[in-house]
mmCIF file of C-alpha atoms in Angstrom:
data_model
loop_
_atom_site.group_PDB
_atom_site.id
_atom_site.type_symbol
_atom_site.label_atom_id
_atom_site.label_comp_id
_atom_site.label_asym_id
_atom_site.label_seq_id
_atom_site.Cartn_x
_atom_site.Cartn_y
_atom_site.Cartn_z
ATOM 1 C CA UNK A 1 0.111 0.107 0.068
ATOM 2 C CA UNK A 2 0.618 3.362 0.021
ATOM 3 C CA UNK A 3 3.562 4.399 2.423
ATOM 4 C CA UNK A 4 4.823 7.952 3.365
ATOM 5 C CA UNK A 5 8.482 8.097 5.086
ATOM 6 C CA UNK A 6 9.671 10.478 7.498
ATOM 7 C CA UNK A 7 13.576 11.273 8.420
ATOM 8 C CA UNK A 8 14.959 11.094 10.665
ATOM 9 C CA UNK A 9 12.678 9.698 13.018
ATOM 10 C CA UNK A 10 14.964 10.873 15.740
ATOM 11 C CA UNK A 11 17.424 14.038 16.212
ATOM 12 C CA UNK A 12 19.025 15.780 19.068
ATOM 13 C CA UNK A 13 20.490 19.581 17.601
ATOM 14 C CA UNK A 14 22.190 22.148 19.615
ATOM 15 C CA UNK A 15 20.094 25.150 20.685
ATOM 16 C CA UNK A 16 20.749 27.367 17.983
ATOM 17 C CA UNK A 17 21.201 25.716 15.276
ATOM 18 C CA UNK A 18 19.020 24.285 12.422
ATOM 19 C CA UNK A 19 17.530 20.892 11.537
ATOM 20 C CA UNK A 20 15.688 19.645 8.936
ATOM 21 C CA UNK A 21 13.593 16.892 8.638
ATOM 22 C CA UNK A 22 12.063 15.161 5.402
ATOM 23 C CA UNK A 23 8.296 13.853 4.283
ATOM 24 C CA UNK A 24 8.335 11.695 1.575
ATOM 25 C CA UNK A 25 5.708 9.798 -0.332
ATOM 26 C CA UNK A 26 7.081 6.581 -1.263
ATOM 27 C CA UNK A 27 4.552 5.682 -4.345
ATOM 28 C CA UNK A 28 2.022 8.322 -5.042
ATOM 29 C CA UNK A 29 2.500 11.977 -6.259
ATOM 30 C CA UNK A 30 1.371 14.595 -3.519
ATOM 31 C CA UNK A 31 0.389 18.196 -4.278
ATOM 32 C CA UNK A 32 -0.333 18.952 -0.673
ATOM 33 C CA UNK A 33 1.317 17.741 2.448
ATOM 34 C CA UNK A 34 0.728 18.333 6.060
ATOM 35 C CA UNK A 35 3.071 18.977 8.709
ATOM 36 C CA UNK A 36 1.574 18.460 12.537
ATOM 37 C CA UNK A 37 3.182 19.019 16.131
ATOM 38 C CA UNK A 38 2.718 16.904 19.154
ATOM 39 C CA UNK A 39 3.844 17.961 22.216
ATOM 40 C CA UNK A 40 4.099 15.265 24.959
ATOM 41 C CA UNK A 41 0.731 13.589 26.135
ATOM 42 C CA UNK A 42 -1.035 16.169 23.525
ATOM 43 C CA UNK A 43 -2.894 15.874 20.761
ATOM 44 C CA UNK A 44 -1.465 16.436 16.971
ATOM 45 C CA UNK A 45 -1.980 20.284 16.510
ATOM 46 C CA UNK A 46 -1.633 20.957 12.627
ATOM 47 C CA UNK A 47 0.902 23.706 11.548
ATOM 48 C CA UNK A 48 1.112 24.251 8.243
ATOM 49 C CA UNK A 49 -0.250 22.906 4.819
ATOM 50 C CA UNK A 50 2.801 22.358 2.231
ATOM 51 C CA UNK A 51 1.507 23.715 -1.372
ATOM 52 C CA UNK A 52 3.993 21.621 -4.569
ATOM 53 C CA UNK A 53 5.528 24.432 -6.103
ATOM 54 C CA UNK A 54 4.082 27.282 -3.893
ATOM 55 C CA UNK A 55 4.150 29.052 -0.499
ATOM 56 C CA UNK A 56 3.446 26.787 2.344
ATOM 57 C CA UNK A 57 -0.239 27.642 3.991
ATOM 58 C CA UNK A 58 0.934 28.159 7.748
ATOM 59 C CA UNK A 59 -1.653 27.604 10.514
ATOM 60 C CA UNK A 60 -2.329 31.326 13.022
ATOM 61 C CA UNK A 61 0.539 31.292 15.860
ATOM 62 C CA UNK A 62 2.777 29.558 13.435
ATOM 63 C CA UNK A 63 5.926 31.358 12.938
ATOM 64 C CA UNK A 64 7.025 30.799 9.292
ATOM 65 C CA UNK A 65 10.549 32.381 9.691
ATOM 66 C CA UNK A 66 10.752 29.758 12.034
ATOM 67 C CA UNK A 67 9.302 26.749 10.472
ATOM 68 C CA UNK A 68 10.415 26.853 6.837
ATOM 69 C CA UNK A 69 8.228 24.417 4.410
ATOM 70 C CA UNK A 70 9.861 23.763 0.696
ATOM 71 C CA UNK A 71 7.613 21.317 -1.159
ATOM 72 C CA UNK A 72 10.160 21.473 -4.247
ATOM 73 C CA UNK A 73 8.733 17.967 -5.912
ATOM 74 C CA UNK A 74 5.432 16.199 -5.898
ATOM 75 C CA UNK A 75 6.872 13.701 -3.519
ATOM 76 C CA UNK A 76 8.957 15.006 -1.456
ATOM 77 C CA UNK A 77 8.449 18.307 1.297
ATOM 78 C CA UNK A 78 10.698 19.462 3.979
ATOM 79 C CA UNK A 79 10.335 20.999 7.442
ATOM 80 C CA UNK A 80 12.997 23.012 8.569
ATOM 81 C CA UNK A 81 13.494 24.412 12.246
ATOM 82 C CA UNK A 82 15.836 27.429 12.424
ATOM 83 C CA UNK A 83 17.359 28.251 15.215
ATOM 84 C CA UNK A 84 16.233 25.499 17.025
ATOM 85 C CA UNK A 85 15.441 26.061 21.140
ATOM 86 C CA UNK A 86 14.791 23.656 23.799
ATOM 87 C CA UNK A 87 11.071 24.722 23.330
ATOM 88 C CA UNK A 88 11.125 23.589 19.864
ATOM 89 C CA UNK A 89 11.248 19.971 21.270
ATOM 90 C CA UNK A 90 8.421 18.431 19.902
ATOM 91 C CA UNK A 91 6.983 15.416 17.953
ATOM 92 C CA UNK A 92 6.839 16.046 14.264
ATOM 93 C CA UNK A 93 4.737 14.375 11.703
ATOM 94 C CA UNK A 94 3.930 14.938 8.144
ATOM 95 C CA UNK A 95 0.776 13.226 6.089
ATOM 96 C CA UNK A 96 0.093 13.149 2.346
ATOM 97 C CA UNK A 97 -2.681 11.628 0.336
ATOM 98 C CA UNK A 98 -2.897 10.734 -3.378
ATOM 99 C CA UNK A 99 -3.013 13.688 -5.855
ATOM 100 C CA UNK A 100 -6.866 13.702 -6.722
ATOM 101 C CA UNK A 101 -7.881 11.938 -3.783
ATOM 102 C CA UNK A 102 -11.629 12.743 -3.252
ATOM 103 C CA UNK A 103 -11.810 9.609 -0.586
ATOM 104 C CA UNK A 104 -10.917 10.810 2.633
ATOM 105 C CA UNK A 105 -9.466 7.289 4.134
ATOM 106 C CA UNK A 106 -6.580 7.458 1.838
ATOM 107 C CA UNK A 107 -4.678 9.968 4.434
ATOM 108 C CA UNK A 108 -1.411 8.584 5.235
ATOM 109 C CA UNK A 109 0.937 9.373 7.959
ATOM 110 C CA UNK A 110 4.576 9.576 8.461
ATOM 111 C CA UNK A 111 6.738 7.606 10.861
ATOM 112 C CA UNK A 112 6.995 10.973 12.413
ATOM 113 C CA UNK A 113 10.442 12.986 13.696
ATOM 114 C CA UNK A 114 11.196 13.387 17.921
ATOM 115 C CA UNK A 115 13.419 16.835 17.962
ATOM 116 C CA UNK A 116 15.029 17.118 21.091
ATOM 117 C CA UNK A 117 16.982 20.398 21.384
ATOM 118 C CA UNK A 118 19.892 20.897 24.227
ATOM 119 C CA UNK B 1 -14.183 25.996 12.438
ATOM 120 C CA UNK B 2 -14.139 22.245 13.271
ATOM 121 C CA UNK B 3 -13.573 20.638 16.686
ATOM 122 C CA UNK B 4 -13.513 17.154 18.042
ATOM 123 C CA UNK B 5 -14.552 16.201 21.719
ATOM 124 C CA UNK B 6 -12.916 12.833 23.195
ATOM 125 C CA UNK B 7 -14.408 13.141 27.108
ATOM 126 C CA UNK B 8 -12.512 10.060 28.006
ATOM 127 C CA UNK B 9 -8.629 11.173 28.963
ATOM 128 C CA UNK B 10 -8.395 7.416 29.935
ATOM 129 C CA UNK B 11 -9.732 3.910 30.199
ATOM 130 C CA UNK B 12 -8.898 0.466 31.730
ATOM 131 C CA UNK B 13 -10.291 -2.351 29.848
ATOM 132 C CA UNK B 14 -9.983 -6.081 31.201
ATOM 133 C CA UNK B 15 -8.524 -8.274 27.778
ATOM 134 C CA UNK B 16 -11.112 -10.195 25.417
ATOM 135 C CA UNK B 17 -13.826 -7.057 26.619
ATOM 136 C CA UNK B 18 -15.294 -5.011 24.116
ATOM 137 C CA UNK B 19 -14.658 -1.114 24.548
ATOM 138 C CA UNK B 20 -16.345 2.172 23.527
ATOM 139 C CA UNK B 21 -14.323 5.405 22.756
ATOM 140 C CA UNK B 22 -16.284 8.193 22.808
ATOM 141 C CA UNK B 23 -16.123 10.768 20.326
ATOM 142 C CA UNK B 24 -17.883 14.274 19.565
ATOM 143 C CA UNK B 25 -17.984 16.489 16.632
ATOM 144 C CA UNK B 26 -18.789 20.282 15.644
ATOM 145 C CA UNK B 27 -18.952 21.357 11.860
ATOM 146 C CA UNK B 28 -20.657 23.223 9.923
ATOM 147 C CA UNK B 29 -19.542 21.843 6.822
ATOM 148 C CA UNK B 30 -22.326 19.495 4.818
ATOM 149 C CA UNK B 31 -20.005 16.822 3.992
ATOM 150 C CA UNK B 32 -17.104 15.601 6.064
ATOM 151 C CA UNK B 33 -14.973 12.808 7.014
ATOM 152 C CA UNK B 34 -14.417 11.105 10.608
ATOM 153 C CA UNK B 35 -11.566 9.016 11.548
ATOM 154 C CA UNK B 36 -10.296 6.954 14.124
ATOM 155 C CA UNK B 37 -6.474 6.415 14.675
ATOM 156 C CA UNK B 38 -4.265 4.270 17.038
ATOM 157 C CA UNK B 39 -0.916 6.016 18.644
ATOM 158 C CA UNK B 40 1.423 3.495 20.088
ATOM 159 C CA UNK B 41 4.016 4.749 22.028
ATOM 160 C CA UNK B 42 6.688 4.725 19.176
ATOM 161 C CA UNK B 43 4.204 7.889 17.841
ATOM 162 C CA UNK B 44 3.239 6.279 14.285
ATOM 163 C CA UNK B 45 -0.376 7.179 13.527
ATOM 164 C CA UNK B 46 -2.260 3.659 12.599
ATOM 165 C CA UNK B 47 -5.202 4.480 10.093
ATOM 166 C CA UNK B 48 -7.946 2.666 11.817
ATOM 167 C CA UNK B 49 -11.195 3.301 10.351
ATOM 168 C CA UNK B 50 -13.223 6.023 8.311
ATOM 169 C CA UNK B 51 -16.770 7.122 8.267
ATOM 170 C CA UNK B 52 -18.372 9.485 5.665
ATOM 171 C CA UNK B 53 -20.503 11.992 6.564
ATOM 172 C CA UNK B 54 -22.794 10.382 3.387
ATOM 173 C CA UNK B 55 -22.251 6.956 4.214
ATOM 174 C CA UNK B 56 -25.684 5.163 5.362
ATOM 175 C CA UNK B 57 -23.772 2.721 6.841
ATOM 176 C CA UNK B 58 -21.390 2.487 10.025
ATOM 177 C CA UNK B 59 -17.932 1.440 9.014
ATOM 178 C CA UNK B 60 -16.718 -1.835 9.990
ATOM 179 C CA UNK B 61 -12.984 -3.023 9.503
ATOM 180 C CA UNK B 62 -12.166 -6.063 11.297
ATOM 181 C CA UNK B 63 -12.397 -5.918 15.363
ATOM 182 C CA UNK B 64 -13.367 -2.107 15.157
ATOM 183 C CA UNK B 65 -16.760 -0.429 14.262
ATOM 184 C CA UNK B 66 -18.067 3.336 14.295
ATOM 185 C CA UNK B 67 -20.704 3.766 15.757
ATOM 186 C CA UNK B 68 -22.147 7.036 13.594
ATOM 187 C CA UNK B 69 -24.772 8.697 15.060
ATOM 188 C CA UNK B 70 -25.209 11.945 13.077
ATOM 189 C CA UNK B 71 -27.944 13.783 14.557
ATOM 190 C CA UNK B 72 -26.087 13.503 17.702
ATOM 191 C CA UNK B 73 -23.262 14.157 16.168
ATOM 192 C CA UNK B 74 -21.106 11.372 18.123
ATOM 193 C CA UNK B 75 -18.769 9.249 16.302
ATOM 194 C CA UNK B 76 -17.838 6.559 18.734
ATOM 195 C CA UNK B 77 -15.424 3.757 18.066
ATOM 196 C CA UNK B 78 -15.703 0.002 19.234
ATOM 197 C CA UNK B 79 -13.356 -2.299 19.895
ATOM 198 C CA UNK B 80 -14.581 -5.975 19.997
ATOM 199 C CA UNK B 81 -12.468 -8.511 21.904
ATOM 200 C CA UNK B 82 -9.497 -6.155 23.249
ATOM 201 C CA UNK B 83 -5.868 -7.513 22.513
ATOM 202 C CA UNK B 84 -3.215 -6.329 25.157
ATOM 203 C CA UNK B 85 -1.922 -5.007 21.819
ATOM 204 C CA UNK B 86 -4.445 -2.543 21.226
ATOM 205 C CA UNK B 87 -3.194 -0.710 24.394
ATOM 206 C CA UNK B 88 -2.073 3.136 23.230
ATOM 207 C CA UNK B 89 -3.568 6.536 22.658
ATOM 208 C CA UNK B 90 -6.651 6.732 20.492
ATOM 209 C CA UNK B 91 -7.218 9.901 18.385
ATOM 210 C CA UNK B 92 -10.449 10.739 16.715
ATOM 211 C CA UNK B 93 -10.454 13.422 13.789
ATOM 212 C CA UNK B 94 -12.088 15.427 11.442
ATOM 213 C CA UNK B 95 -11.985 16.613 7.599
ATOM 214 C CA UNK B 96 -13.884 18.607 5.078
ATOM 215 C CA UNK B 97 -14.737 15.901 2.661
ATOM 216 C CA UNK B 98 -11.943 15.555 0.013
ATOM 217 C CA UNK B 99 -9.742 17.749 2.183
ATOM 218 C CA UNK B 100 -6.677 15.607 3.553
ATOM 219 C CA UNK B 101 -6.421 18.418 6.202
ATOM 220 C CA UNK B 102 -7.387 17.033 9.833
ATOM 221 C CA UNK B 103 -8.667 18.783 13.478
ATOM 222 C CA UNK B 104 -7.732 15.838 16.148
ATOM 223 C CA UNK B 105 -9.341 15.659 19.175
ATOM 224 C CA UNK B 106 -7.464 15.527 22.491
ATOM 225 C CA UNK B 107 -7.488 11.544 22.204
ATOM 226 C CA UNK B 108 -8.134 8.555 24.935
ATOM 227 C CA UNK B 109 -5.355 6.425 26.641
ATOM 228 C CA UNK B 110 -6.452 3.028 26.343
ATOM 229 C CA UNK B 111 -4.731 0.000 28.602
ATOM 230 C CA UNK B 112 -6.115 -2.993 28.070
ATOM 231 C CA UNK B 113 -5.807 -5.295 31.381
ATOM 232 C CA UNK B 114 -4.563 -8.670 31.342
#
């Protein structure tokens, strides 16, 4: 079946550095992908919609300059956490659906990425 | 705006018993989809079951069934014959039909007791 792969699964970075997380659809094309953030023992909150070939759409309260999203191809979206701080430590997870999907039950999630900023 | 409410932060159930996880929703959209996901401690989101707002019958997937009551705006998940491996967080979510953007509830932590 369709698979969305996310990399890295775990990353530790120093405060002030940037870290990139990749979300890749392995056997389908996706014009949009979604990035969510989950704090420990909390729900998933949508951060932004990644649009292939155009700017991402950010949810209210999400800093677009801090969380850079690039969707350069129909199978890859990247989230870069710039100048990371300990409060950015969280679980980040992406989702995607095949382009043209009109049936809602084909939303696939990546494995998620645990980010720890020290 | 859409909203999902899950009122059970945690549940403990004896192995082999059935369990119902509650989910109520609010939306102004006439067409929408309701989802249930399982999240084990590893963090991955495992799709369990989907119900479209215009589906006449309740969705079923193996041991999972969705008790969809549209007038009451509820979409409870029923797990039959629970297993130890069912212990996890369970999230209910909603989206506009044809839109992959999901709004999640706060989740229910299910623990199956041997």
